[in-house]
Amino acid sequence: MNIAIDGPAGAGKSTVAQKVAAQLGYVYIDTGAMYRALAWAALEADLDLADESAVADLLRENRIYLRRNGGSQQVFWNEQDITGLIRTPAVSNAASIVASHGQVRAQMLNLQRQLAAEGNVVMDGRDIGTHVLPDADVKIFLTASITERAKRRLTELTQKGHSATLAELEAEIEARDKRDSEREVAPLRQADDAILVDTTGHSIEEVVEQLLDICKKSG
Ligand code: C5P
């Protein structure tokens, strides 16, 4: 069984997807981390993020690798562990720019389908139910109010020692959702057969239970 979890920025997809995968004994694949890794490398290389060929070449010539580490996931760019470097607002913003390029998405699609080929994966992103795994057995579209999503991001960033304000994060999330929804290739969209789950006001545990229940009914 494959499970696709899509939704806007900060809806709690990765936290929830990781826990659902652990409960089911499935492999968790964070596709956002792959775009973030590429964005981080493009920033490091001082590339023009709008230069589609340059960014696509960078991806072609290097290797992104996701490794399971207990309950969480590590992200490697070639041999470098960049897990702790890819969650900043600058990388979030850059990720959504590099993710708008068709040449980049085509390569990511291949990589992501290879990762899911053996089945029993929980994959989260923006286009999993619509493009990467259109035949997924369970499709969830996870969302929450913009204020709640910004509050969660603020807690996450503060815990990691970064500083930001709620207003800044709301603006960043809104801009990113707009870019992700309006891009031409594989925009953020709820698949016709996806189940909408609004997590506003619900704890992580409640949402995980709800998703496991949906999976049980589909299995
Ligand atoms: O989910 P996360 O916030 O880590 O994703 C970072 C960015 O990567 C998103 O804003 C989006 O532009 C891009 N992305 C995407 N397709 C995916 C996953 C992420 O375009 N499947």
Coordinates of C-alpha atoms and ligand atoms in Angstrom, one line a residue:
M1 CA 0.0 0.0 0.0
N2 CA 1.2 3.5 -0.8
I3 CA 0.0 6.6 1.1
A4 CA 0.2 10.1 -0.4
I5 CA -0.1 13.1 1.9
D6 CA -0.2 16.6 0.2
G7 CA -1.1 20.0 1.5
P8 CA 0.1 23.6 1.9
A9 CA 3.2 24.8 3.8
G10 CA 3.2 24.2 7.5
A11 CA 0.1 22.0 7.7
G12 CA 2.0 19.4 9.7
K13 CA 2.5 16.9 6.9
S14 CA 6.0 15.7 7.8
T15 CA 5.3 15.3 11.5
V16 CA 2.1 13.4 10.9
A17 CA 3.4 11.4 7.9
Q18 CA 6.4 10.3 9.9
K19 CA 4.3 9.0 12.7
V20 CA 1.8 7.3 10.4
A21 CA 4.7 5.5 8.7
A22 CA 6.2 4.4 12.0
Q23 CA 2.9 3.0 13.2
L24 CA 2.4 1.1 10.0
G25 CA 6.1 0.0 9.6
Y26 CA 6.3 1.9 6.3
V27 CA 9.0 3.9 4.8
Y28 CA 8.6 7.7 5.1
I29 CA 9.7 9.9 2.2
D30 CA 9.7 13.7 2.6
T31 CA 9.7 15.1 -0.9
G32 CA 9.9 18.7 0.4
A33 CA 13.3 17.8 1.9
M34 CA 14.5 16.9 -1.6
Y35 CA 13.5 20.3 -3.1
R36 CA 15.0 21.9 0.0
A37 CA 18.3 20.1 -0.5
L38 CA 18.5 21.3 -4.1
A39 CA 17.6 24.8 -3.0
W40 CA 20.2 24.8 -0.3
A41 CA 22.9 23.6 -2.8
A42 CA 21.8 26.3 -5.3
L43 CA 22.1 29.0 -2.7
E44 CA 25.5 27.6 -1.6
A45 CA 26.7 27.7 -5.3
D46 CA 25.3 31.2 -5.7
L47 CA 23.2 30.1 -8.7
D48 CA 20.5 32.3 -10.1
L49 CA 17.4 30.4 -8.8
A50 CA 15.4 31.5 -11.8
D51 CA 17.9 29.8 -14.2
E52 CA 16.1 26.6 -14.9
S53 CA 18.9 24.9 -16.8
A54 CA 21.6 25.7 -14.2
V55 CA 19.4 24.4 -11.3
A56 CA 18.4 21.3 -13.3
D57 CA 22.1 20.6 -14.1
L58 CA 23.0 21.0 -10.5
L59 CA 20.5 18.3 -9.6
R60 CA 21.6 16.0 -12.4
E61 CA 25.3 16.2 -11.4
N62 CA 24.8 15.6 -7.7
R63 CA 23.0 13.2 -5.5
I64 CA 20.3 13.7 -2.9
Y65 CA 19.9 10.9 -0.5
L66 CA 17.3 10.4 2.3
R67 CA 18.4 8.2 5.2
R68 CA 16.2 6.8 8.0
N69 CA 17.6 7.6 11.4
G70 CA 15.4 6.0 14.1
G71 CA 12.0 7.8 13.8
S72 CA 13.3 10.7 11.7
Q73 CA 15.0 11.3 8.4
Q74 CA 18.4 12.6 7.5
V75 CA 19.0 14.5 4.2
F76 CA 22.3 14.2 2.4
W77 CA 23.7 16.3 -0.5
N78 CA 26.3 13.9 -1.9
E79 CA 28.3 12.9 1.3
Q80 CA 27.2 16.0 3.3
D81 CA 24.5 15.7 6.0
I82 CA 22.5 18.9 5.5
T83 CA 19.5 17.9 7.7
G84 CA 20.0 20.8 10.1
L85 CA 20.5 23.4 7.3
I86 CA 17.4 23.1 5.2
R87 CA 14.6 24.4 7.4
T88 CA 15.3 28.1 7.4
P89 CA 12.9 30.6 5.8
A90 CA 15.5 31.4 3.1
V91 CA 15.7 27.8 2.0
S92 CA 11.9 27.4 2.2
N93 CA 11.6 30.3 -0.2
A94 CA 14.3 29.1 -2.5
A95 CA 12.8 25.6 -2.5
S96 CA 9.6 26.9 -3.9
I97 CA 11.4 28.8 -6.6
V98 CA 13.5 25.8 -7.8
A99 CA 10.4 23.6 -7.5
S100 CA 8.6 25.7 -10.1
H101 CA 11.0 24.5 -12.9
G102 CA 9.7 21.7 -15.2
Q103 CA 13.2 20.3 -15.7
V104 CA 13.7 20.0 -12.0
R105 CA 10.3 18.4 -11.3
A106 CA 10.8 15.9 -14.1
Q107 CA 14.0 14.6 -12.4
M108 CA 12.4 14.7 -8.9
L109 CA 9.5 12.7 -10.2
N110 CA 11.8 9.9 -11.4
L111 CA 13.8 9.9 -8.1
Q112 CA 10.6 9.9 -6.1
R113 CA 9.0 7.1 -8.1
Q114 CA 12.1 5.0 -7.7
L115 CA 12.0 5.5 -3.9
A116 CA 8.4 4.4 -3.9
A117 CA 8.8 1.5 -6.3
E118 CA 9.0 -1.2 -3.6
G119 CA 5.7 0.0 -2.0
N120 CA 4.6 0.5 1.6
V121 CA 5.6 4.1 1.6
V122 CA 4.1 7.3 3.1
M123 CA 5.2 10.1 0.9
D124 CA 4.4 13.8 1.6
G125 CA 4.6 16.8 -0.6
R126 CA 2.5 18.9 -2.9
D127 CA 1.9 16.8 -6.0
I128 CA 2.1 13.2 -4.7
G129 CA -1.6 12.3 -5.1
T130 CA -1.8 14.2 -8.4
H131 CA 1.5 13.4 -10.2
V132 CA 4.0 11.3 -8.4
L133 CA 1.8 8.5 -7.2
P134 CA -1.6 9.0 -8.9
D135 CA -2.5 5.4 -8.1
A136 CA -1.7 5.7 -4.3
D137 CA -4.1 3.6 -2.2
V138 CA -4.8 6.4 0.2
K139 CA -4.6 10.1 -0.6
I140 CA -4.8 12.8 2.1
F141 CA -4.9 16.5 1.6
L142 CA -3.8 18.0 5.0
T143 CA -4.5 21.6 5.8
A144 CA -5.0 24.1 8.6
S145 CA -5.7 27.8 9.0
I146 CA -2.9 30.1 8.0
T147 CA -2.5 31.5 11.6
E148 CA -2.2 28.0 13.0
R149 CA 0.3 27.0 10.4
A150 CA 2.4 30.1 11.0
K151 CA 2.3 29.5 14.8
R152 CA 3.5 25.9 14.3
R153 CA 6.4 27.1 12.2
L154 CA 7.3 29.8 14.7
T155 CA 7.5 27.1 17.5
E156 CA 9.6 24.9 15.3
L157 CA 12.0 27.7 14.3
T158 CA 12.3 29.1 17.9
Q159 CA 13.1 25.6 19.2
K160 CA 16.0 25.5 16.7
G161 CA 17.3 28.8 17.8
H162 CA 16.1 30.9 14.8
S163 CA 14.2 34.1 15.3
A164 CA 11.1 35.2 13.3
T165 CA 7.7 36.9 14.0
L166 CA 4.3 35.4 13.4
A167 CA 3.5 38.1 10.8
E168 CA 6.7 37.3 8.9
L169 CA 5.9 33.6 8.8
E170 CA 2.3 34.2 7.8
A171 CA 3.6 36.3 4.9
E172 CA 6.2 33.7 3.9
I173 CA 3.8 30.8 4.0
E174 CA 1.2 32.7 2.0
A175 CA 3.7 33.7 -0.7
R176 CA 5.0 30.1 -0.9
D177 CA 1.5 28.6 -1.1
K178 CA 0.6 31.2 -3.9
R179 CA 3.7 30.3 -5.9
D180 CA 3.2 26.5 -5.3
S181 CA -0.5 26.7 -6.4
E182 CA 0.0 29.0 -9.4
R183 CA 3.0 27.3 -11.0
E184 CA 2.4 25.6 -14.4
V185 CA 4.0 22.2 -13.7
A186 CA 2.3 20.0 -11.0
P187 CA 0.8 22.8 -8.9
L188 CA -0.3 22.3 -5.3
R189 CA -3.8 20.9 -5.7
Q190 CA -6.1 18.5 -3.9
A191 CA -6.4 15.3 -6.0
D192 CA -10.1 14.6 -6.9
D193 CA -9.9 11.4 -4.9
A194 CA -8.0 12.8 -1.9
I195 CA -9.6 13.1 1.6
L196 CA -9.5 16.6 3.0
V197 CA -8.3 16.7 6.6
D198 CA -8.3 20.0 8.4
T199 CA -6.0 19.9 11.4
T200 CA -6.8 23.3 12.9
G201 CA -7.3 22.9 16.6
H202 CA -6.3 19.2 16.6
S203 CA -3.3 17.7 18.2
I204 CA -0.7 15.7 16.3
E205 CA -2.0 12.5 18.0
E206 CA -5.6 13.2 17.0
V207 CA -4.6 13.7 13.4
V208 CA -2.4 10.6 13.3
E209 CA -5.3 8.5 14.7
Q210 CA -7.6 10.0 12.0
L211 CA -5.2 9.1 9.3
L212 CA -4.6 5.6 10.6
D213 CA -8.3 5.1 10.7
I214 CA -8.6 6.2 7.0
C215 CA -5.8 3.8 6.1
K216 CA -7.5 1.0 7.9
K217 CA -10.8 1.6 6.1
S218 CA -8.9 1.7 2.7
G219 CA -6.8 -1.4 3.4
Ligands
C5P1 O1 7.0 20.5 2.4 P1 8.1 21.6 2.4 O2 7.7 22.9 3.1 O3 9.4 21.0 3.0 O4 8.4 21.9 0.9 C1 9.3 22.9 0.5 C2 8.9 23.4 -0.9 O5 9.2 22.4 -1.9 C3 7.4 23.7 -1.1 O6 7.1 25.0 -0.8 C4 7.2 23.4 -2.6 O7 7.6 24.5 -3.4 C5 8.3 22.3 -2.9 N1 7.6 21.0 -3.0 C6 7.0 20.7 -4.2 N2 6.5 19.5 -4.4 C7 6.6 18.5 -3.5 C8 7.2 18.8 -2.2 C9 7.7 20.1 -2.0 O8 6.9 21.6 -5.1 N3 6.2 17.3 -3.7

